[in-house]
Amino acid sequence: MAAPDGRVSCRSKFVSTFPIFGFFALRYAKTGYMKKFYTDDYPRASLSVMSTFLILSTLLDLIIDPLVAIMTDSTRKIFGHDWGRRRPFLFVSSFIVTFSYAMAFSPPASFSAQAQQDAENWFAVNGSNAANAPVFNSVASAVWYGIFHITVKVFADAIFEIPHGALLVDLTQNGQERTSLWSWRELFVCLGILMGMVVPIIGESECASSPSTGCYSYLLIALAFGAIFTLSTLFLCWDVKERPSTNIPGQAEALVPGIVGCFSNYPFMILLVSDIVEGFGANLPLIVLPYVIDWVVGKTAATDLLGSPGMLFAACVVVHMVVRVPLTFAWKCAADRFGKYRTFVVYNIAYGCYMFLFLFVSEGSALLAVILSAFWGIAYAGHWLLYDLVSDVADYDELCTGQRREGQLTMARDLVPKICEIPADALPFMLMSYFQYNPDLPSQNQEVQWIIRGSISILPGLAGLLGTVALIFFNLRTKEQHEEITRGIQLHQDGYSAKDPLTGLLMPPIKVLADNSVEYDGSTIGKDEIYILNHFFASEIRWASDSQSVGKLKMKPLIHLLLSLILAVPGVLLTIEGWPALSAGDSSWAPVGIIFLGFAFIGSIFSGERVNMLISLSQKAMKKFTTAKNKDERTNRRKMETSRF
């Protein structure tokens, strides 16, 4: 917890951020080694089945993450005791994360090529045709991967990352101390990635080139990283005290109101759009880097330079992270001197330009791959500034809404990257499978090689440059603006109106009453009306209010619902057409169909609940709300300015 002046001690910074070291060591051990282990080593998992689970996990994540965020923002007491809003979730995550990652690295040995050969021999010895032996290892190992990938990505990661990110936001409102706190976090992120990408090299000979045997090295490494994570997280729960919170909702918000609330914050929306670089930039290059080394640079060139492809991969990661660690503090110094916003814009431009340099990697250019990994580290060392900016936006959200919703904003901050991860993680492997990727061949065809090269250069580079364009519209740019926001929050808590530094409009305080109704600018809006109207954006409410018609609120939800149903049609057709090939473990269009079905399902839930709310909204409630909304035209203007919807 911060001192009265907002200062956070070095000890508190260390304790609150160190668990991220073990967490990212586990994550990047999985990112760097698990897919290749499952596709090239003894499981020989089906790429199409794996791609399907990658898609499903991300789609499920889009539903589970908002629920976890709402729960952690709304939690006050458990079994009658106030444990804080974040620590109960962190306590549970300390065990679930370690268990999930360990199981993900433990496919049964019965899925190995040797087990398949034994089954065929048994059929032959017993007078049956060996061709009739069940082919279970490829699909079964992909299913095992998928089950625990979902366990890790959908549940374990959410239970830790969302509360932990929200805790860091809430430790202090001092802008400079927040920058320091997030730079500490980034330091341990870098060290965790470094350990997670390098230490598993120990298991390369057993787990990357022995398709007829099992593998235990990766499991033991995961358990070691898990122990570090578990112990440090438990110590955080015991040592770090949460800052007292105010205006926490008395009951958990539903899924749709939570999403609408986050997407009604204009500065936050701009950051989300700019952060498409996370989906294509953070995960995809590291995922495809082993394939770049094996099939673009070439195993022979890698062996000639450093002894093995695995060692070249380790060298690229080590150089990337060794450069990235000190450059983290260089980006921090730049942020302190020139401001977070300007520094973050420069980061996006640098990242986009540097990633295009990977197009020059070709067969035999092993040393160039190492050098470009260093430039990659120079640029990406500044990505953590996004989290620092989101922390300031969380304060602006409190000024506008009267609530602390760090968990929901932390969740929504990762929402766009997770949507981008669907094509980023799955589609390159689907295309590789479609163009006949075969790990047993001495080299891959040109189509597969260009898919790999484009995944590490063109997609991340374009994402970085497009993110820069979005940042032009970000309007929370200076330290002075943030200081005005924090003063405005204090004025609201004291019962006075405050000026919005982004729009210049006067904002009356929002007071939540004991019965969860809201008092605003002399008017009271009932709990039920607030709950229903929280399902809609300010522009939609304004339109209905001006026309004196509840029916106007139905227009956009009905249109969105119709579009979702239309989107389901190609999803069904592609899934049905490609399912036989997917079941056999061959290349298939079924995962693309599942993408369409997933987004159609999520869109139907979002739009359907909004339509359902209108059934509960009476004309009387609308009239009461209209009176409150029209009492002060400046209020309407402010809502429109802050939402821009």
XYZ file of C-alpha atoms in Angstrom:
645
model
C 0.000 0.000 0.000
C 1.264 3.465 -0.865
C 2.260 6.134 1.630
C -0.015 9.198 2.039
C 1.989 11.043 -0.636
C 1.533 8.147 -3.061
C 5.063 6.792 -2.702
C 5.565 3.013 -2.866
C 8.610 1.479 -1.170
C 11.062 -0.635 -3.162
C 10.161 -3.608 -0.971
C 6.482 -3.269 -1.818
C 7.299 -2.905 -5.507
C 9.370 -6.082 -5.388
C 6.825 -8.151 -3.468
C 3.880 -7.005 -5.574
C 5.577 -7.566 -8.943
C 7.877 -10.584 -8.411
C 5.159 -13.268 -8.892
C 5.001 -12.213 -12.517
C 8.496 -13.714 -12.931
C 7.333 -17.282 -12.278
C 4.106 -16.698 -14.180
C 5.842 -15.546 -17.360
C 8.510 -18.242 -17.054
C 5.684 -20.792 -17.202
C 3.848 -18.950 -19.976
C 6.836 -18.654 -22.277
C 8.099 -22.148 -21.623
C 4.715 -23.139 -23.004
C 4.806 -20.515 -25.783
C 8.296 -21.408 -26.952
C 8.292 -25.173 -26.645
C 4.875 -26.721 -26.207
C 3.462 -26.439 -29.736
C 6.649 -27.738 -31.343
C 6.870 -30.491 -28.736
C 3.323 -31.618 -29.514
C 3.683 -31.389 -33.311
C 7.255 -32.669 -33.821
C 8.011 -34.929 -30.840
C 6.317 -38.105 -29.628
C 2.714 -36.889 -29.491
C 2.807 -35.836 -33.202
C -0.434 -33.961 -32.537
C -2.782 -32.980 -35.353
C -2.257 -29.344 -36.368
C -5.904 -28.966 -37.373
C -7.214 -30.271 -34.042
C -4.740 -28.085 -32.148
C -5.840 -25.042 -34.171
C -9.451 -25.769 -33.273
C -8.668 -25.773 -29.557
C -6.616 -22.579 -29.934
C -9.669 -20.902 -31.426
C -12.059 -22.330 -28.815
C -9.837 -21.229 -25.944
C -9.744 -17.633 -27.150
C -13.507 -17.522 -27.725
C -14.140 -18.927 -24.235
C -11.661 -16.417 -22.859
C -13.783 -13.571 -24.203
C -16.625 -14.767 -21.970
C -14.742 -15.878 -18.836
C -12.444 -12.844 -18.522
C -15.271 -10.280 -18.129
C -16.915 -12.485 -15.496
C -13.680 -12.780 -13.489
C -13.118 -9.017 -13.782
C -16.613 -8.213 -12.547
C -16.253 -10.643 -9.649
C -12.921 -9.231 -8.470
C -14.160 -5.615 -8.748
C -17.301 -6.407 -6.756
C -15.886 -8.719 -4.083
C -15.926 -7.200 -0.600
C -16.336 -9.984 1.935
C -15.823 -13.734 1.824
C -17.285 -15.744 4.705
C -17.944 -12.475 6.494
C -14.333 -11.260 6.391
C -12.891 -8.482 4.232
C -9.889 -10.099 2.523
C -9.676 -7.413 -0.159
C -10.903 -7.472 -3.730
C -7.819 -9.060 -5.333
C -6.040 -11.275 -2.822
C -8.627 -14.091 -2.656
C -8.285 -14.615 -6.412
C -4.494 -14.436 -6.247
C -4.475 -17.031 -3.461
C -6.484 -19.485 -5.564
C -4.370 -18.783 -8.651
C -1.165 -19.672 -6.818
C -2.201 -23.344 -6.955
C -4.298 -23.533 -10.138
C -1.634 -21.970 -12.389
C 1.101 -24.411 -11.358
C -1.157 -27.469 -11.671
C -2.492 -26.454 -15.097
C 0.890 -25.781 -16.671
C 2.350 -28.994 -15.275
C -0.475 -31.088 -16.709
C -0.166 -29.347 -20.073
C 3.420 -30.631 -20.290
C 2.394 -34.198 -19.353
C 0.702 -35.978 -22.279
C 0.534 -39.720 -21.552
C 3.268 -41.879 -23.045
C 0.503 -43.978 -24.600
C 0.227 -41.224 -27.236
C 3.803 -41.794 -28.443
C 4.874 -43.197 -31.791
C 6.210 -46.261 -29.979
C 2.790 -46.916 -28.459
C 1.245 -46.680 -31.932
C 3.819 -49.145 -33.266
C 3.104 -51.518 -30.394
C -0.611 -51.405 -31.220
C 0.051 -52.212 -34.867
C 2.384 -55.074 -33.884
C -0.282 -56.507 -31.585
C -2.805 -56.520 -34.422
C -0.293 -58.199 -36.715
C 0.675 -60.883 -34.150
C -2.973 -61.697 -33.458
C -3.758 -62.297 -37.109
C -5.345 -58.962 -37.880
C -4.384 -56.403 -40.484
C -2.042 -53.855 -38.906
C -3.742 -51.168 -40.961
C -6.847 -51.726 -38.827
C -5.068 -50.672 -35.644
C -6.711 -47.543 -34.170
C -4.833 -44.347 -34.967
C -5.250 -42.553 -31.671
C -1.979 -40.810 -30.912
C -2.264 -37.801 -33.266
C -5.824 -36.749 -32.451
C -5.699 -37.869 -28.804
C -2.525 -35.918 -28.042
C -4.017 -32.835 -29.736
C -7.124 -33.190 -27.548
C -4.924 -33.474 -24.432
C -3.109 -30.325 -25.530
C -6.418 -28.574 -26.153
C -7.983 -29.461 -22.802
C -5.093 -28.131 -20.758
C -4.493 -25.210 -23.087
C -8.058 -24.141 -22.287
C -7.463 -24.768 -18.576
C -4.367 -22.573 -18.654
C -5.521 -19.824 -21.000
C -9.173 -19.511 -20.006
C -9.136 -20.139 -16.260
C -5.658 -20.126 -14.679
C -4.341 -17.061 -16.485
C -7.522 -15.037 -15.901
C -7.663 -15.788 -12.174
C -4.125 -14.438 -11.758
C -3.589 -11.749 -14.391
C -6.783 -9.743 -13.976
C -6.653 -9.364 -10.154
C -2.884 -8.845 -10.205
C -3.048 -6.111 -12.845
C -5.911 -4.443 -10.970
C -3.920 -4.604 -7.726
C -0.981 -2.788 -9.311
C -3.286 -0.069 -10.663
C -4.796 0.448 -7.225
C -1.561 0.558 -5.200
C -1.023 4.270 -5.853
C -2.506 7.215 -7.737
C 0.863 8.924 -8.072
C 1.605 8.967 -11.806
C 5.386 8.794 -11.489
C 5.231 5.996 -8.927
C 2.926 4.046 -11.228
C 5.460 4.341 -14.036
C 8.119 3.004 -11.690
C 5.840 0.183 -10.513
C 5.049 -0.947 -14.061
C 8.739 -0.792 -15.000
C 9.466 -3.176 -12.083
C 6.794 -5.475 -13.414
C 8.301 -5.320 -16.892
C 11.723 -6.184 -15.462
C 10.384 -9.403 -13.951
C 8.371 -10.097 -17.107
C 11.599 -9.959 -19.125
C 13.506 -12.156 -16.679
C 10.617 -14.625 -16.596
C 10.465 -14.799 -20.390
C 14.230 -15.262 -20.508
C 14.111 -18.170 -18.058
C 11.059 -19.692 -19.709
C 12.608 -19.632 -23.173
C 16.152 -20.699 -22.237
C 15.958 -23.192 -19.365
C 13.842 -25.755 -21.294
C 16.803 -26.148 -23.676
C 17.927 -28.644 -21.035
C 15.180 -30.969 -22.224
C 15.795 -30.492 -25.954
C 17.489 -33.845 -26.570
C 14.776 -35.762 -24.714
C 11.714 -33.746 -25.721
C 12.440 -32.399 -29.201
C 14.158 -35.199 -31.109
C 12.900 -38.502 -29.672
C 9.463 -39.195 -31.144
C 9.379 -42.771 -29.828
C 9.802 -41.929 -26.145
C 8.173 -39.919 -23.418
C 9.421 -36.614 -22.035
C 9.797 -35.606 -18.392
C 12.266 -32.710 -18.535
C 9.665 -30.127 -19.546
C 7.381 -31.318 -16.750
C 10.104 -30.949 -14.104
C 11.005 -27.477 -15.388
C 7.338 -26.448 -15.259
C 7.077 -27.684 -11.671
C 10.192 -25.672 -10.702
C 8.824 -22.472 -12.233
C 5.452 -23.242 -10.664
C 6.982 -23.517 -7.196
C 8.548 -20.056 -7.572
C 5.213 -18.652 -8.695
C 3.192 -20.308 -5.925
C 5.465 -19.226 -3.073
C 5.859 -15.628 -4.286
C 2.114 -15.223 -4.869
C 1.268 -16.569 -1.427
C 3.755 -14.113 0.101
C 2.152 -11.264 -1.871
C -1.260 -12.230 -0.477
C 0.142 -12.160 3.058
C 2.303 -9.027 2.811
C 0.647 -6.512 0.471
C -2.341 -4.576 1.801
C -4.896 -3.236 -0.602
C -5.799 0.447 -0.668
C -9.254 1.099 0.884
C -11.816 1.289 -1.928
C -14.930 3.419 -2.205
C -18.080 3.285 -4.304
C -17.747 -0.420 -5.067
C -21.004 -1.785 -6.511
C -23.064 -3.632 -3.909
C -23.682 -6.493 -6.301
C -21.728 -7.925 -9.206
C -22.582 -6.394 -12.570
C -23.733 -8.669 -15.349
C -21.534 -9.465 -18.346
C -22.984 -6.932 -20.780
C -23.066 -3.874 -18.433
C -19.428 -4.493 -17.549
C -18.376 -4.541 -21.193
C -20.520 -1.501 -22.060
C -19.029 0.425 -19.138
C -15.454 -0.197 -20.285
C -16.150 0.552 -23.937
C -17.881 3.827 -23.003
C -14.538 5.294 -21.901
C -13.191 7.141 -24.942
C -9.452 7.308 -24.003
C -9.568 3.642 -23.088
C -11.127 2.715 -26.427
C -8.290 4.439 -28.280
C -5.713 2.479 -26.297
C -7.558 -0.736 -27.098
C -7.491 -0.046 -30.811
C -3.792 0.819 -30.676
C -3.013 -2.384 -28.820
C -3.675 -4.688 -31.734
C 0.134 -4.854 -31.686
C -0.157 -7.055 -28.581
C -2.129 -9.739 -30.372
C 0.220 -9.893 -33.350
C 3.347 -8.529 -31.708
C 3.894 -10.229 -28.383
C 2.897 -13.827 -29.007
C 3.173 -14.590 -32.703
C 6.899 -13.838 -33.273
C 7.969 -16.010 -30.349
C 5.567 -18.769 -31.385
C 6.923 -18.979 -34.918
C 10.584 -18.256 -34.077
C 11.467 -21.991 -33.718
C 9.931 -22.596 -37.156
C 11.895 -19.646 -38.602
C 15.120 -21.176 -37.354
C 14.350 -24.700 -38.565
C 12.780 -23.969 -41.946
C 13.795 -20.448 -43.046
C 17.328 -20.113 -41.663
C 17.803 -23.864 -41.889
C 18.930 -26.527 -39.433
C 22.326 -26.810 -41.117
C 23.117 -23.103 -40.753
C 21.932 -23.133 -37.144
C 24.111 -26.162 -36.376
C 27.154 -24.619 -38.084
C 26.848 -21.420 -36.031
C 25.933 -22.677 -32.555
C 25.734 -26.470 -32.645
C 21.982 -27.032 -32.992
C 18.738 -25.275 -33.953
C 17.767 -25.278 -30.295
C 20.899 -23.368 -29.350
C 20.272 -20.785 -32.069
C 16.723 -20.357 -30.805
C 18.069 -19.893 -27.278
C 20.620 -17.365 -28.541
C 17.913 -15.316 -30.281
C 15.771 -15.289 -27.145
C 18.695 -14.488 -24.839
C 19.863 -11.606 -27.030
C 16.307 -10.298 -27.310
C 15.731 -10.373 -23.553
C 19.229 -9.223 -22.522
C 18.754 -6.144 -24.677
C 15.178 -5.681 -23.504
C 15.977 -5.616 -19.755
C 18.153 -2.461 -19.690
C 16.088 -0.818 -22.437
C 13.062 -1.099 -20.139
C 14.635 1.538 -17.916
C 15.634 3.608 -20.940
C 11.965 3.737 -21.978
C 11.088 4.635 -18.354
C 13.538 7.552 -18.377
C 12.070 8.720 -21.681
C 8.558 8.534 -20.216
C 9.619 10.540 -17.150
C 11.202 13.227 -19.332
C 8.951 13.432 -22.389
C 5.699 12.002 -21.039
C 4.087 8.576 -21.252
C 1.999 9.369 -24.311
C 4.781 10.695 -26.544
C 7.086 7.863 -25.557
C 4.426 5.265 -26.289
C 3.866 6.735 -29.773
C 7.596 6.460 -30.509
C 7.536 2.854 -29.266
C 4.768 1.872 -31.713
C 6.620 3.396 -34.682
C 9.926 1.766 -33.736
C 8.336 -1.626 -33.191
C 6.509 -1.621 -36.521
C 9.644 -0.656 -38.462
C 11.947 -3.119 -36.716
C 9.685 -6.135 -37.289
C 9.745 -5.634 -41.065
C 13.504 -6.236 -40.944
C 12.808 -9.960 -40.375
C 11.893 -10.164 -44.072
C 15.645 -10.167 -44.761
C 16.113 -13.460 -42.906
C 16.724 -16.247 -45.406
C 18.426 -19.602 -45.686
C 21.831 -19.546 -44.026
C 21.373 -16.154 -42.278
C 21.715 -17.497 -38.742
C 23.785 -14.569 -37.468
C 21.345 -12.057 -38.965
C 18.498 -13.727 -37.059
C 20.377 -13.139 -33.787
C 21.108 -9.485 -34.645
C 17.498 -8.771 -35.601
C 16.331 -10.351 -32.336
C 18.340 -7.642 -30.566
C 16.584 -4.877 -32.525
C 13.285 -6.561 -31.714
C 14.170 -6.340 -28.010
C 15.105 -2.654 -28.286
C 11.682 -1.791 -29.622
C 9.443 -4.097 -27.644
C 10.980 -3.037 -24.325
C 8.567 -0.079 -24.330
C 5.306 -1.984 -24.633
C 4.634 -1.873 -20.879
C 3.877 1.857 -21.195
C 0.419 0.813 -22.368
C -0.333 -0.578 -18.894
C 0.859 2.660 -17.329
C -1.494 4.683 -19.547
C -4.404 2.358 -18.744
C -3.771 2.986 -15.025
C -4.346 6.707 -15.603
C -7.439 5.930 -17.664
C -8.789 3.923 -14.692
C -8.700 7.124 -12.643
C -10.568 8.952 -15.399
C -13.163 6.181 -15.345
C -13.663 6.781 -11.618
C -14.080 10.506 -12.237
C -16.821 9.801 -14.814
C -18.632 6.911 -13.080
C -17.832 7.201 -9.369
C -16.628 3.569 -9.294
C -13.288 1.783 -9.106
C -13.263 -0.766 -11.940
C -9.591 -1.640 -12.301
C -10.362 -5.324 -12.814
C -12.762 -4.726 -15.690
C -10.391 -2.258 -17.362
C -7.478 -4.664 -16.918
C -9.579 -7.380 -18.522
C -10.748 -5.165 -21.383
C -7.166 -3.988 -21.962
C -6.334 -7.532 -23.066
C -9.606 -8.116 -24.916
C -8.542 -6.830 -28.346
C -5.173 -8.657 -28.239
C -6.980 -11.876 -27.376
C -9.308 -11.423 -30.330
C -6.244 -10.856 -32.509
C -4.707 -14.040 -31.108
C -7.354 -16.103 -32.895
C -5.831 -15.530 -36.344
C -2.362 -14.889 -34.914
C -2.083 -18.219 -33.068
C -4.297 -20.503 -35.135
C -4.442 -19.437 -38.775
C -0.680 -19.614 -39.535
C -0.664 -23.238 -38.365
C -3.837 -23.980 -40.303
C -2.215 -22.554 -43.429
C 0.975 -24.499 -42.766
C -1.079 -27.655 -42.501
C -3.016 -26.796 -45.671
C 0.209 -26.277 -47.639
C 1.562 -29.658 -46.491
C 3.849 -28.788 -43.582
C 5.750 -31.957 -42.678
C 8.400 -31.947 -39.903
C 9.958 -35.139 -41.311
C 11.031 -33.446 -44.552
C 14.538 -31.955 -44.882
C 12.990 -28.628 -45.977
C 9.565 -27.057 -46.422
C 8.019 -25.773 -49.632
C 8.068 -22.063 -50.484
C 4.445 -21.522 -49.440
C 5.108 -22.785 -45.907
C 8.301 -20.744 -45.648
C 6.523 -17.518 -46.635
C 3.741 -18.182 -44.129
C 6.406 -18.470 -41.428
C 8.279 -15.352 -42.595
C 5.127 -13.261 -42.853
C 4.046 -14.318 -39.361
C 7.223 -12.955 -37.778
C 7.542 -9.782 -39.862
C 4.623 -8.481 -41.925
C 1.742 -9.044 -39.495
C 3.502 -7.645 -36.381
C 4.973 -4.738 -38.361
C 1.626 -3.657 -39.779
C 0.015 -3.978 -36.354
C 2.579 -1.644 -34.802
C 2.164 1.056 -37.443
C -1.638 0.884 -37.383
C -1.531 1.212 -33.595
C 0.385 4.472 -34.024
C -2.380 5.911 -36.204
C -4.980 5.166 -33.520
C -2.932 6.976 -30.851
C -3.399 10.276 -32.704
C -6.904 10.409 -31.214
C -5.838 9.683 -27.599
C -6.549 12.786 -25.485
C -5.252 11.945 -21.978
C -1.701 12.969 -22.811
C -0.108 14.958 -19.972
C 0.802 14.696 -16.319
C -1.197 17.840 -15.601
C -4.379 16.265 -16.958
C -3.951 13.269 -14.660
C -3.357 15.500 -11.655
C -6.606 17.336 -12.436
C -8.388 13.980 -12.599
C -7.156 12.913 -9.159
C -8.203 16.280 -7.706
C -11.607 15.886 -9.339
C -12.044 12.453 -7.762
C -11.374 13.959 -4.339
C -13.852 16.776 -4.997
C -16.521 14.228 -5.943
C -15.868 12.257 -2.762
C -16.331 15.497 -0.814
C -19.639 16.134 -2.582
C -18.543 18.900 -4.976
C -18.649 19.183 -8.748
C -15.388 18.837 -10.679
C -14.160 19.907 -14.112
C -13.455 17.198 -16.685
C -9.911 18.009 -17.918
C -10.527 16.237 -21.248
C -13.774 17.975 -22.243
C -13.795 21.091 -20.048
C -17.317 20.299 -18.801
C -18.446 20.547 -15.169
C -19.257 17.127 -13.704
C -21.581 16.809 -10.679
C -20.725 13.973 -8.273
C -22.418 10.580 -8.676
C -23.635 9.248 -5.327
C -24.600 5.586 -4.897
C -27.280 5.310 -2.193
C -27.791 2.478 0.272
C -30.432 0.796 -1.922
C -28.053 0.958 -4.958
C -30.061 3.733 -6.579
C -28.042 6.686 -7.883
C -28.320 10.355 -7.017
C -27.002 12.637 -9.735
C -27.355 16.413 -10.033
C -30.438 16.544 -7.794
C -32.231 13.592 -9.434
C -32.505 9.999 -8.245
C -32.514 7.030 -10.631
C -33.734 3.724 -9.199
C -31.636 0.586 -8.920
C -33.649 -1.354 -11.503
C -33.555 1.452 -14.037
C -29.809 1.856 -13.551
C -29.257 -1.878 -14.070
C -31.275 -1.917 -17.291
C -29.840 1.289 -18.746
C -26.286 0.156 -18.017
C -26.765 -2.258 -20.924
C -26.766 0.646 -23.397
C -24.300 3.244 -24.586
C -24.865 6.958 -23.895
C -25.557 7.719 -27.560
C -28.306 5.078 -27.659
C -29.931 6.433 -24.504
C -29.700 10.005 -25.793
C -31.392 8.994 -29.067
C -34.236 7.265 -27.232
C -34.511 10.143 -24.747
C -34.774 12.790 -27.468
C -37.419 10.815 -29.374
C -39.359 9.875 -26.192
C -39.475 6.263 -27.444
C -38.138 3.163 -25.730
C -38.369 1.407 -29.089
C -35.392 3.380 -30.386
C -33.168 1.448 -27.998
C -34.052 -1.742 -29.850
C -32.594 -0.691 -33.182
C -28.861 -1.323 -32.747
C -29.230 -4.485 -30.592
C -31.611 -6.001 -33.150
C -29.277 -5.123 -36.023
C -26.319 -6.637 -34.164
C -28.339 -9.747 -33.339
C -29.300 -10.159 -37.009
C -25.680 -9.769 -38.129
C -24.615 -12.398 -35.582
C -27.166 -14.862 -36.941
C -26.019 -14.166 -40.514
C -22.409 -14.753 -39.436
C -23.392 -18.192 -38.152
C -24.393 -19.395 -41.652
C -20.877 -19.635 -43.168
C -19.691 -20.947 -39.815
C -22.085 -23.889 -39.952
C -21.314 -24.641 -43.607
C -17.523 -24.549 -43.175
C -17.642 -26.605 -39.981
C -19.824 -29.324 -41.516
C -17.750 -29.446 -44.699
C -14.426 -29.653 -42.882
C -15.369 -31.839 -39.915
C -14.458 -35.242 -41.485
C -10.963 -34.017 -42.348
C -10.582 -32.423 -38.902
C -11.614 -35.662 -37.169
C -8.997 -37.531 -39.193
C -6.309 -35.024 -38.192
C -5.880 -33.648 -41.721
C -5.927 -30.027 -42.912
C -9.453 -28.669 -42.644
C -11.549 -25.498 -42.955
C -13.551 -26.480 -39.891
C -11.491 -24.235 -37.542
C -12.368 -21.239 -39.743
C -16.037 -22.196 -39.433
C -15.632 -22.425 -35.673
C -14.253 -18.859 -35.669
C -17.412 -17.645 -37.410
C -19.630 -19.649 -35.048
C -17.770 -18.381 -32.004
C -18.148 -14.721 -32.883
C -21.760 -15.315 -33.867
C -22.382 -16.900 -30.460
C -20.694 -14.087 -28.536
C -22.499 -11.441 -30.600
C -25.829 -13.173 -29.980
C -25.247 -13.224 -26.217
C -24.295 -9.531 -26.140
C -27.138 -8.348 -28.378
C -29.705 -10.800 -27.021
C -29.270 -9.664 -23.420
C -29.610 -6.033 -24.485
C -32.853 -6.818 -26.297
C -34.080 -8.766 -23.269
C -33.448 -5.767 -21.028
C -35.824 -3.701 -23.134
C -38.652 -6.045 -22.238
C -38.130 -5.028 -18.613
C -37.877 -1.325 -19.331
C -41.277 0.291 -18.795
C -42.406 3.577 -20.284
C -42.597 4.956 -16.774
C -38.953 4.164 -16.105
C -37.985 5.709 -19.412
C -39.936 8.858 -18.661
C -38.269 9.157 -15.263
C -34.858 8.694 -16.791
C -35.615 11.162 -19.577
C -36.487 13.814 -17.021
C -33.200 13.271 -15.245
C -31.196 13.259 -18.463
C -32.760 16.414 -19.859
C -32.405 18.438 -16.666
C -28.969 19.625 -17.627
C -27.916 19.733 -21.270
C -24.292 19.910 -20.237
C -24.611 16.418 -18.753
C -25.705 15.081 -22.125
C -22.753 16.746 -23.813
C -20.324 15.285 -21.313
C -21.687 11.783 -21.775
C -21.352 12.108 -25.503
C -17.817 13.484 -25.259
C -16.624 10.727 -22.945
C -18.231 7.874 -24.844
C -18.023 9.073 -28.481
C -20.450 6.354 -29.463
